[in-house]
XYZ file of C-alpha atoms in Angstrom:
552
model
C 204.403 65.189 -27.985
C 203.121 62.552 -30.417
C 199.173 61.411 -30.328
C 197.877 58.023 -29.416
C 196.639 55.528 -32.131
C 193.077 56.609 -31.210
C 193.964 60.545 -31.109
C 195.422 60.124 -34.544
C 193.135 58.346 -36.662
C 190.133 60.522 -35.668
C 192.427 63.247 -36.935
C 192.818 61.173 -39.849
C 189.157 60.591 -40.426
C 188.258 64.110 -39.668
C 190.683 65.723 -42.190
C 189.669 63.289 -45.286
C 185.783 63.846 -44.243
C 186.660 67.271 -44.712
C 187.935 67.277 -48.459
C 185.968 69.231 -50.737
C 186.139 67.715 -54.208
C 183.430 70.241 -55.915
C 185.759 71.835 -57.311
C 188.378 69.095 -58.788
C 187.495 69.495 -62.095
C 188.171 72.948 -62.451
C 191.978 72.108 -61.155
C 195.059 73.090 -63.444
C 196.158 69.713 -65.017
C 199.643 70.313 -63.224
C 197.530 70.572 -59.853
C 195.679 67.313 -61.334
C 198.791 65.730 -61.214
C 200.058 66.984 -57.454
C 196.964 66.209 -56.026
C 196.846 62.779 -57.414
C 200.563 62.450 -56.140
C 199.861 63.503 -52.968
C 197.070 61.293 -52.467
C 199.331 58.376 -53.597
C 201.757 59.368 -51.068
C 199.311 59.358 -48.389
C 197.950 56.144 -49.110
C 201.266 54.523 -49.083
C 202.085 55.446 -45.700
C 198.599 54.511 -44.652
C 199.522 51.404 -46.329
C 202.656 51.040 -44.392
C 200.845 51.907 -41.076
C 197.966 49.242 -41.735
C 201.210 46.460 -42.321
C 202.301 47.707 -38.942
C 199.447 46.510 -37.153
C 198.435 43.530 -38.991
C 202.009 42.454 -38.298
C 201.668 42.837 -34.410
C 198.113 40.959 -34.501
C 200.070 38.030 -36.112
C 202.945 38.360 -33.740
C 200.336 38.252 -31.032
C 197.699 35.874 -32.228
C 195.358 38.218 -31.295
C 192.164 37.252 -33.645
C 192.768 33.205 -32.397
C 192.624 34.119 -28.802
C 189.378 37.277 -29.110
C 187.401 35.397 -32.521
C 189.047 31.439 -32.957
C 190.033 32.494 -36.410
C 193.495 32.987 -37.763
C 194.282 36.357 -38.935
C 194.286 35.291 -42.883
C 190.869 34.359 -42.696
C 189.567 36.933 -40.330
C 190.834 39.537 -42.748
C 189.054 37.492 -45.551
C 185.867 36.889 -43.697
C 185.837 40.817 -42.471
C 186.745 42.343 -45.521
C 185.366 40.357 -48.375
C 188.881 39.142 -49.699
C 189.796 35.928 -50.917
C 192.277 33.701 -48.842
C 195.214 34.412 -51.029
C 194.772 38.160 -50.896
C 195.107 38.002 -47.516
C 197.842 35.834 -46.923
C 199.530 38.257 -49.258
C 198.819 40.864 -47.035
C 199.582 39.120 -43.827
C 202.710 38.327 -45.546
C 203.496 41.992 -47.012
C 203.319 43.216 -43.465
C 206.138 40.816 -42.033
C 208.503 41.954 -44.523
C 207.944 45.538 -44.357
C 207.910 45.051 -40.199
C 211.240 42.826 -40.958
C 213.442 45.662 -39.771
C 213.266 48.526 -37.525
C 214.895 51.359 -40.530
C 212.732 49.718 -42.930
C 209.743 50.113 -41.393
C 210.497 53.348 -40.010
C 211.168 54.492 -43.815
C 207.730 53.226 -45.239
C 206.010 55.036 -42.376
C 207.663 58.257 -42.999
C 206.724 57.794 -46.897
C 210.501 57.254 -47.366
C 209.939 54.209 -49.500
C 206.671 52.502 -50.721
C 205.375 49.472 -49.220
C 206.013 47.325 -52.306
C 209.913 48.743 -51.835
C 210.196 48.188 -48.248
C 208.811 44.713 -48.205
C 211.413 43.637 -50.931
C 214.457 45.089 -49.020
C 212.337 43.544 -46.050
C 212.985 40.107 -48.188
C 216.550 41.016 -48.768
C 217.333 41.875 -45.266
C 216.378 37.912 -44.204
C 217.842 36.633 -46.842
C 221.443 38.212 -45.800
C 223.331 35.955 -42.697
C 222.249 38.245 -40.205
C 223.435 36.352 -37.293
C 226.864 36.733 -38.418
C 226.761 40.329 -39.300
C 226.915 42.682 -36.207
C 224.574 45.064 -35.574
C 226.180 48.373 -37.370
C 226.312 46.226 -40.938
C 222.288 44.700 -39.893
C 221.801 48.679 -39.584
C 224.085 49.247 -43.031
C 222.711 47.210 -45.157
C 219.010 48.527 -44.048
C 219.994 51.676 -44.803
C 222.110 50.684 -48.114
C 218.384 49.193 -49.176
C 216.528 51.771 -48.374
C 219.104 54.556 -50.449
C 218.617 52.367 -53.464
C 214.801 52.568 -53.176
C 215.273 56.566 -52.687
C 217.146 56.445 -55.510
C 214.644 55.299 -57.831
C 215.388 51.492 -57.911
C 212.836 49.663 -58.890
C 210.878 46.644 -56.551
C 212.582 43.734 -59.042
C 216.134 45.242 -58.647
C 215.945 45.570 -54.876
C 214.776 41.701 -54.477
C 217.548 40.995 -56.317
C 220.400 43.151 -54.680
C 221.434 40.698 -52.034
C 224.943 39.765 -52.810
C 226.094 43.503 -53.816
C 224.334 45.073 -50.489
C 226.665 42.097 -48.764
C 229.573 43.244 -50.703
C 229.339 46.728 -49.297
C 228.296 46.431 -46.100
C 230.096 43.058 -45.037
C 233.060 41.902 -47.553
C 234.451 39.618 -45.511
C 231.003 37.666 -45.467
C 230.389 38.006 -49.437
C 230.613 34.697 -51.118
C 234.384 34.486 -52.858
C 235.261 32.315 -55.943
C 235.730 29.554 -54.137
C 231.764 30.290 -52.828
C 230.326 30.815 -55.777
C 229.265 27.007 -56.003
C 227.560 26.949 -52.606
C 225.706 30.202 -53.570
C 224.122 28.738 -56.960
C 222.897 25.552 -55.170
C 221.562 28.078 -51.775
C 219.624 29.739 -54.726
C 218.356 26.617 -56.691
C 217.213 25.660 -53.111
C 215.489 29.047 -52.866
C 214.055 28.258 -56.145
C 212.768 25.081 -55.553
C 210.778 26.478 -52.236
C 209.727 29.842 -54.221
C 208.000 27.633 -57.043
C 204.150 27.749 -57.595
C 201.226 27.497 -60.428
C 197.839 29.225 -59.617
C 194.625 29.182 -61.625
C 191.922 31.135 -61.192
C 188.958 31.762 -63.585
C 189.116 35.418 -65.224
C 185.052 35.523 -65.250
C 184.931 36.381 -69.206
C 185.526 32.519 -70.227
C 189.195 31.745 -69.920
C 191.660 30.414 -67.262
C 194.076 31.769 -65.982
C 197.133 30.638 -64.678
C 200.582 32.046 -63.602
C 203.656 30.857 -61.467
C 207.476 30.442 -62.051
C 210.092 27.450 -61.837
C 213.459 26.899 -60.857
C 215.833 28.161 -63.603
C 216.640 24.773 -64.777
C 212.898 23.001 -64.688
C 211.993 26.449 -66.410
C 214.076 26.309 -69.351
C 213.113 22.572 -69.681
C 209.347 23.238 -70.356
C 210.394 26.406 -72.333
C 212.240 24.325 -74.721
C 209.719 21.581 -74.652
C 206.738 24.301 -75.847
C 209.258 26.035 -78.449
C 209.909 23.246 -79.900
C 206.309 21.839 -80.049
C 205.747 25.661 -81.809
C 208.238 24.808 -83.925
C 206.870 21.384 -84.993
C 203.676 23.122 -86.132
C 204.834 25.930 -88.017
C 206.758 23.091 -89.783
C 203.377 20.557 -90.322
C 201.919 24.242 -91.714
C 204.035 24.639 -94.401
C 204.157 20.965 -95.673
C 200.508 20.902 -95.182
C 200.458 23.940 -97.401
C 202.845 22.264 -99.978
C 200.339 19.671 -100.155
C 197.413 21.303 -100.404
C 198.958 22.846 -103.542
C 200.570 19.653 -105.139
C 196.990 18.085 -104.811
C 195.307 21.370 -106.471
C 198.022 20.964 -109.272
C 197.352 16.919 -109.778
C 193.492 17.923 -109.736
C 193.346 15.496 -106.501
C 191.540 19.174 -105.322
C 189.223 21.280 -107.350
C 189.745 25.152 -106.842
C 187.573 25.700 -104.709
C 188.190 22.674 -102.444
C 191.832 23.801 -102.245
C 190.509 27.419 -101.549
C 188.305 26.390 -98.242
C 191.097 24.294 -97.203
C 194.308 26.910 -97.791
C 191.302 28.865 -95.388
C 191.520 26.884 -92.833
C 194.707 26.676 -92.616
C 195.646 30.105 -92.512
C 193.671 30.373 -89.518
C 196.296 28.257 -88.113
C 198.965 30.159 -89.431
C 197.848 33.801 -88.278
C 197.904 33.102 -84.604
C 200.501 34.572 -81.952
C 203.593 33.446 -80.521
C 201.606 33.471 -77.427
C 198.486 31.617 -79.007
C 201.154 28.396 -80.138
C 202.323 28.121 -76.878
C 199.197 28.419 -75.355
C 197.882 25.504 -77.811
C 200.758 23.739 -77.376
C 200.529 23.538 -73.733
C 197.112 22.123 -74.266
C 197.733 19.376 -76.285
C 200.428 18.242 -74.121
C 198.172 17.999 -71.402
C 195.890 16.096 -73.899
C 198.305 13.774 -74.698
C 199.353 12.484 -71.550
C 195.237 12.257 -70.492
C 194.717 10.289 -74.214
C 197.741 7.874 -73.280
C 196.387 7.380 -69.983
C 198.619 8.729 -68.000
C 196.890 10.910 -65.790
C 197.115 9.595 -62.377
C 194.243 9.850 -59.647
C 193.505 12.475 -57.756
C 191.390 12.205 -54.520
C 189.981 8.839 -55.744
C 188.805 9.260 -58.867
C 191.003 10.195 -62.031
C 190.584 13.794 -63.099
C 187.308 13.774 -65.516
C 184.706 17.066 -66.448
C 181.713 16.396 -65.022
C 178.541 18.167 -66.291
C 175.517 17.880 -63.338
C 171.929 17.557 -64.452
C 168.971 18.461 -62.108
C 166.287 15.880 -62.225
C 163.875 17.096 -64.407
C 166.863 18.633 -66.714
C 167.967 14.873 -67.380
C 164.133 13.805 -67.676
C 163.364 16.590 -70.109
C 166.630 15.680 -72.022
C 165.623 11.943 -72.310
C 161.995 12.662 -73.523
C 163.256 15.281 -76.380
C 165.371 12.354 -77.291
C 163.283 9.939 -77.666
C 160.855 12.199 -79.094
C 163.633 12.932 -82.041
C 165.463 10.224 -81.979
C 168.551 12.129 -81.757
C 170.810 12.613 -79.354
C 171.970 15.869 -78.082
C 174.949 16.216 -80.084
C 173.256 15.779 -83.445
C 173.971 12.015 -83.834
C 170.969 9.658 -84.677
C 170.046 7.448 -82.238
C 169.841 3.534 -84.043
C 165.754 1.931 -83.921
C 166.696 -0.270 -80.794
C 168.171 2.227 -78.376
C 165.332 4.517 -79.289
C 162.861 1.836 -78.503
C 164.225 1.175 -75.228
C 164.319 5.004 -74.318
C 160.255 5.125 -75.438
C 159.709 2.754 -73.744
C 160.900 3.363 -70.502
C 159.859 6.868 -70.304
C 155.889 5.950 -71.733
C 154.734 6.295 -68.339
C 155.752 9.972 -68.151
C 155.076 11.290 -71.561
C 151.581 9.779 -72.004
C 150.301 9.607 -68.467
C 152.218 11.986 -66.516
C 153.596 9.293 -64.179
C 157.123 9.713 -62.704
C 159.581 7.831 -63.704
C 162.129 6.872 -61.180
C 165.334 8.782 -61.506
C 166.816 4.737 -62.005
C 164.949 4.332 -65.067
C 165.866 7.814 -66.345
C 169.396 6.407 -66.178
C 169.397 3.432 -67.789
C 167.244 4.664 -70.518
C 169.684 7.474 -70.706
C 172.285 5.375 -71.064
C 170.493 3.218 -73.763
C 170.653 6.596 -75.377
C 174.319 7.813 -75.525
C 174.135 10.111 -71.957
C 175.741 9.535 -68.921
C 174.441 11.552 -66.279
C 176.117 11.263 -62.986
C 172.593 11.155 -60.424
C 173.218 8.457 -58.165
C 176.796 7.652 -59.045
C 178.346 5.675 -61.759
C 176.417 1.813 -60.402
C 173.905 3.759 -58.242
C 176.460 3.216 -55.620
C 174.803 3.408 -51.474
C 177.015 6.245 -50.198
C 176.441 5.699 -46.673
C 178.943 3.513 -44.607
C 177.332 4.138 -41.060
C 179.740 3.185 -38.855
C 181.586 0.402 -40.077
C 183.762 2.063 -42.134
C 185.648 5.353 -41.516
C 187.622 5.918 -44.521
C 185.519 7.554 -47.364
C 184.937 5.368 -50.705
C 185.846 6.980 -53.985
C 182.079 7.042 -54.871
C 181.511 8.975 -51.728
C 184.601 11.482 -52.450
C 183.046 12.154 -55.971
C 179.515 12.802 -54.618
C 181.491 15.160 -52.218
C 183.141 16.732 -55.212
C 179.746 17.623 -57.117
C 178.073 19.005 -54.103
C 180.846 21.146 -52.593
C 183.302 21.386 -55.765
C 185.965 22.439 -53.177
C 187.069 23.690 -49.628
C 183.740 25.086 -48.103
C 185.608 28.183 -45.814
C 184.575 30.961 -47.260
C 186.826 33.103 -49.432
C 188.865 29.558 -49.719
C 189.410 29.093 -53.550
C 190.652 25.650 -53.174
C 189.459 22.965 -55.699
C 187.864 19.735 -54.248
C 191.063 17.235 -54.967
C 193.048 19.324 -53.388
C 190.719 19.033 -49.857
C 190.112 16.823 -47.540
C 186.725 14.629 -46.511
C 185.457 16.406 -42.674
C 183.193 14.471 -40.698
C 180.916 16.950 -39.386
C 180.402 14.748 -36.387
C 184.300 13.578 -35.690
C 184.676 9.850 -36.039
C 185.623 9.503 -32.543
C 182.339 10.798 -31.167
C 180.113 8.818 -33.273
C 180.094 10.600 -36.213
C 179.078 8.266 -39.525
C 181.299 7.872 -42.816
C 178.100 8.961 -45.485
C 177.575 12.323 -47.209
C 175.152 14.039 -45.099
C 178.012 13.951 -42.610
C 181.024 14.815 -44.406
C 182.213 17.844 -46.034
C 185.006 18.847 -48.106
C 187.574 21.644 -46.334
C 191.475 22.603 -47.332
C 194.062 21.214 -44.826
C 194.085 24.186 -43.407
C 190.711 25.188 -43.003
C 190.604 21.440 -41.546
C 192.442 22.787 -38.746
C 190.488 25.964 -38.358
C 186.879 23.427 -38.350
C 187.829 20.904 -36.237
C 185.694 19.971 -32.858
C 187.491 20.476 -29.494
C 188.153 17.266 -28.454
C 187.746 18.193 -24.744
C 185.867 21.065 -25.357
C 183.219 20.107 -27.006
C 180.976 23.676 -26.266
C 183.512 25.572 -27.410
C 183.255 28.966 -29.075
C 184.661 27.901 -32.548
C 183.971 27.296 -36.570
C 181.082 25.185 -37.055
C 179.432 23.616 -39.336
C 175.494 23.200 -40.260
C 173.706 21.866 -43.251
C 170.698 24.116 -45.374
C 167.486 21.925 -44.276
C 166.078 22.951 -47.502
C 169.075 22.564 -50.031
C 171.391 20.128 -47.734
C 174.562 22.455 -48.580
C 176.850 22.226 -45.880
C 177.497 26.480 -44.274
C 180.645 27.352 -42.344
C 179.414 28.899 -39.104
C 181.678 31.646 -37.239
C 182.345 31.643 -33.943
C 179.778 34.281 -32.010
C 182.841 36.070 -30.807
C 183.461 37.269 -34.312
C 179.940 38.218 -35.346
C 180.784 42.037 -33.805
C 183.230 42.321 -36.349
C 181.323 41.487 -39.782
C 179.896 43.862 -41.829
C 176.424 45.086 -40.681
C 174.838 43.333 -43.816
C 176.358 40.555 -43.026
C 176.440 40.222 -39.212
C 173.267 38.409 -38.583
C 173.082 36.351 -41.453
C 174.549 32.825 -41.661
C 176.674 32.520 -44.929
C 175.957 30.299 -47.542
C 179.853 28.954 -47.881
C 179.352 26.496 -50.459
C 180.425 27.429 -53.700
C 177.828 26.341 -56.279
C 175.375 28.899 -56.477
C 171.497 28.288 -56.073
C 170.206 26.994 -59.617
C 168.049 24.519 -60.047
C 171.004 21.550 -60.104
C 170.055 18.353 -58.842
C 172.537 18.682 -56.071
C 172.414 22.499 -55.029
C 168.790 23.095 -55.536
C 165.422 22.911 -53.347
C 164.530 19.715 -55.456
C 168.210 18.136 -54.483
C 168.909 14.492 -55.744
C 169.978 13.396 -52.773
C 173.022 10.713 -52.691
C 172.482 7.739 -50.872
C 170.857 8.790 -47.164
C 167.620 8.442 -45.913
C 165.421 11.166 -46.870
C 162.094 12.416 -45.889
C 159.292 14.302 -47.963
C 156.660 16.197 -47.190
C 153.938 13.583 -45.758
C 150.651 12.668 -47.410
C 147.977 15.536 -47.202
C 150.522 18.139 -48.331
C 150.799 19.843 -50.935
C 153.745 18.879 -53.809
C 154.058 21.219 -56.739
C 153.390 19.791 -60.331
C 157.256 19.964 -61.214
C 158.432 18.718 -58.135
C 161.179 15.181 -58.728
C 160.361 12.498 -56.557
C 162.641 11.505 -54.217
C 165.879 9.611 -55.670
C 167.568 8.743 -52.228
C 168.100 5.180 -51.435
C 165.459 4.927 -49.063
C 167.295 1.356 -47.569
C 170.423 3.748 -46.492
C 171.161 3.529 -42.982
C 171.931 5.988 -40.314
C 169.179 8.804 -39.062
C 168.682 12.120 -40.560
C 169.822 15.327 -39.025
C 167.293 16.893 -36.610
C 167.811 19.810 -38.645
C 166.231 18.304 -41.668
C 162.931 16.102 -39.866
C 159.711 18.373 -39.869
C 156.179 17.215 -38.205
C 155.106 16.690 -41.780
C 157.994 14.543 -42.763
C 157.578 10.597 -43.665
C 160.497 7.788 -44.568
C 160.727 8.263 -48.741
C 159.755 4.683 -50.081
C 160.231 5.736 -53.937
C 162.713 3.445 -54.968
């Protein structure tokens, strides 16, 4: 008589707590190499068991109805896992739950999980409603021999039409099909397609995805032949180069540095051209003005200055009279930038974060502080839609969706009013935040209910970064670390930026510092709100020491 879930894994727990591994070293490499099998063997059908009951919470909805969350992000939040890991898994587990024999086969170690998932994929993919149930059970088992006999993941997920062949003729697509098929699989293709980024944390992006066949090919050729084009500028640049050295256009040993550089061009990769190549096509269409805008604003890289960063960098400019880069900066500009910044380098004044601006300006340096023509980014109530200068402010603070474990970039997102517009909520920063569409789901008040048990969210009253609060129903379920802490969910780290920092330039509301009588460190910014902003602060945010900021 089998054991209860419960029964089992104690068992489970037991026997691995009782593995002695003093002695592992001292194995035979052949029992190295069982052991390690074994193990692998184990954890696959743990594997399969754990996709057995993550597929019957989704079936169920079990973690919206007990916690408010949906299982993808309760598995993230739980476990530490970013939202695409765990849509894979939630995913994984449908497919390997997609048939009875399947399923049964992973648990019994039969076939991996990675193998049953793909003949999982197969088995919808074949017209099962018109198959009866002795094929359904054929062409299950027809997978799962194939896998057995050492088939590998990719030849599985692509076995479709011969499993139909065997187990169902009369249902195989004939000659007369064949047309039908390649547009049902274009169609697949077209649904299947995708391009992820993700940083690789040693410098570099990287990206991967695939394309329809056709679409595929296209950009293929379009690289290849931009490869192409510079191998071919290489070698008349190097016939050149050596026609000028000949003419004595070039002395030796200008024609020496320059065949140098060159041949740094010529050693790279296959892999490096395309790379490049890919690059400058994505430069060209920016340079020719043909990127179209994203969320409001046209995609730019934005580099954010903290207050006295920016201040700092215009006094050591017009202390030099040269610009970051290296460049010289001509006698007028570098009057105006002394100038303006004489109060704070000879008597310690501060200079309003304004002035810093326009002097920086004066001076080459854009810095983005209070928005590109100081712009109010409070609307109150009169308007509801958010401006473009608000949706970049958003952008810098949050740089994306603010759920945590959600990797998705702010043009992607969506603008959240905190307070929903319908309940008096006001379109300006200190009310919005940025969230994916669907964490926007996953965020949003109960209309009716408004004291419902749900995702939240509060603002830092130090730092103003907005925090993604979980229900209390799921707090049993965090990590013990973790459990009684509210999560930071915004994505810029705490540095001293302007934005993310204790001494935050704050965009456009009303903001209050500490009142006369207390103490304000040496370094501290003053305040670069816009102090005529309307709408109140956040209760969160007013202290008994707090005044109205009158700096500008």
């Amino acid at each position: 008589m089998g054991r209860d879930f419960w029964e089992a894994s104690r068992v489970i727990e037991q026997a691995l707590d009782a593995i002695d591994h003093t002695g592992d070293s001292r194995m035979p490499d052949t029992r190295k190499i069982a052991a390690m099998t074994k193990a692998r063997a184990l954890a696959d059908r743990m594997v399969a068991l754990a996709a057995v009951y993550t597929d019957l919470v989704a079936r169920s909805g079990a973690t919206e109805k007990t916690a408010g969350t949906p299982l993808s992000d309760y598995l993230a939040l739980t476990e530490g896992r970013t939202s695409s890991e765990a849509n894979g898994l939630v995913h994984q587990a449908g497919r390997i739950t997609a048939d009875p024999t399947v399923r049964d086969a992973a648990l019994a170690g039969t076939v991996s999980p990675g193998k049953a998932a793909a003949a999982g994929a197969v088995l919808r993919e074949l017209p099962r409603h018109e198959m009866s149930e002795a094929q359904r059970r054929a062409a299950a088992e027809t997978l799962i021999d194939q896998a057995a006999a050492g088939a590998t993941t990719r030849q599985i997920s692509r076995s479709a039409d011969r499993v139909l062949e065997q187990v169902a003729p009369e249902l195989a697509p004939t000659a007369a099909g064949r047309a039908a098929e390649t547009e049902r699989r274009r169609q697949r293709a077209l649904k299947e397609r995708e391009l992820n980024f993700a940083d690789d944390g040693r410098g570099s992006v990287r990206f991967w995805g695939r394309l329809p066949q056709t679409e595929g090919d296209l950009l293929r050729k379009v690289i290849g032949a931009c490869v192409e084009r510079g191998r071919g500028d290489e070698r008349r640049e190097l016939e050149t180069l050596k026609a000028q050295k000949v003419t004595g256009e070039l002395t030796t040993g200008q024609y020496f540095a320059a065949r140098t550089a060159l041949q740094e061009r010529e050693h790279r990769t296959t892999a490096q051209r395309q790379a490049d190549a890919l690059t400058d096509m994505a430069t060209t269409l920016q340079n020719a003005g043909h990127i179209p805008a994203a969320g409001g604003e046209k995609p730019r890289v934005i580099v954010t200055l903290d207050y006295m960063g920016l201040l700092q960098l215009a006094v050591d400019t017009a202390a030099t009279g040269t610009r970051s880069d290296g460049t010289v900066l001509d006698e007028v500009s570098a009057a105006r930038l002394r100038t303006a910044l004489t109060g704070t380098t000879e008597n310690s004044a501060d200079v309003s974060a304004s002035q810093v601006r326009i002097a920086c300006c004066d001076a080459g340096i854009l810095p983005v502080v209070l928005g590109d023509q100081s712009e109010i980014l409070d609307l109150g109530r009169e308007h509801r839609l958010v401006t473009p200068q608000i949706r970049k402010a958003l952008a810098l603070r949050d740089t994306g969706c603010i759920f945590p474990g959600c990797q998705v970039p702010a043009q992607a997102c969506q603008a959240h009013h905190v307070t929903p517009w319908w309940a008096g909520g006001a379109t300006s920063l200190d009310y919005l935040v940025l969230v994916c569409r669907h964490h926007h789901g996953v965020i949003e008040p109960h209309r009716f209910n408004p004291a419902a048990d749900q995702w939240h969210i509060t603002f830092d009253p130090d730092t103003g970064r907005p925090r993604a609060i979980p229900p209390a129903r799921i707090r049993r379920d965090l990590p013990p670390d973790r459990r009684d802490t509210q999560q930071d969910s915004a994505h810029r780290p705490e540095t001293a930026n302007g934005i993310t920092s204790g001494r935050r330039l704050r965009f456009g509301a009303s903001c209050h510092l500490p009142a006369t009588g207390t103490t304000r460190p040496a370094t501290a910014p003053r305040c670069v709100c816009n102090a005529d902003a309307k709408g109140p602060i956040p209760e969160p945010r007013r202290s008994a020491l707090s005044r109205p900021c009158r700096d500008l």
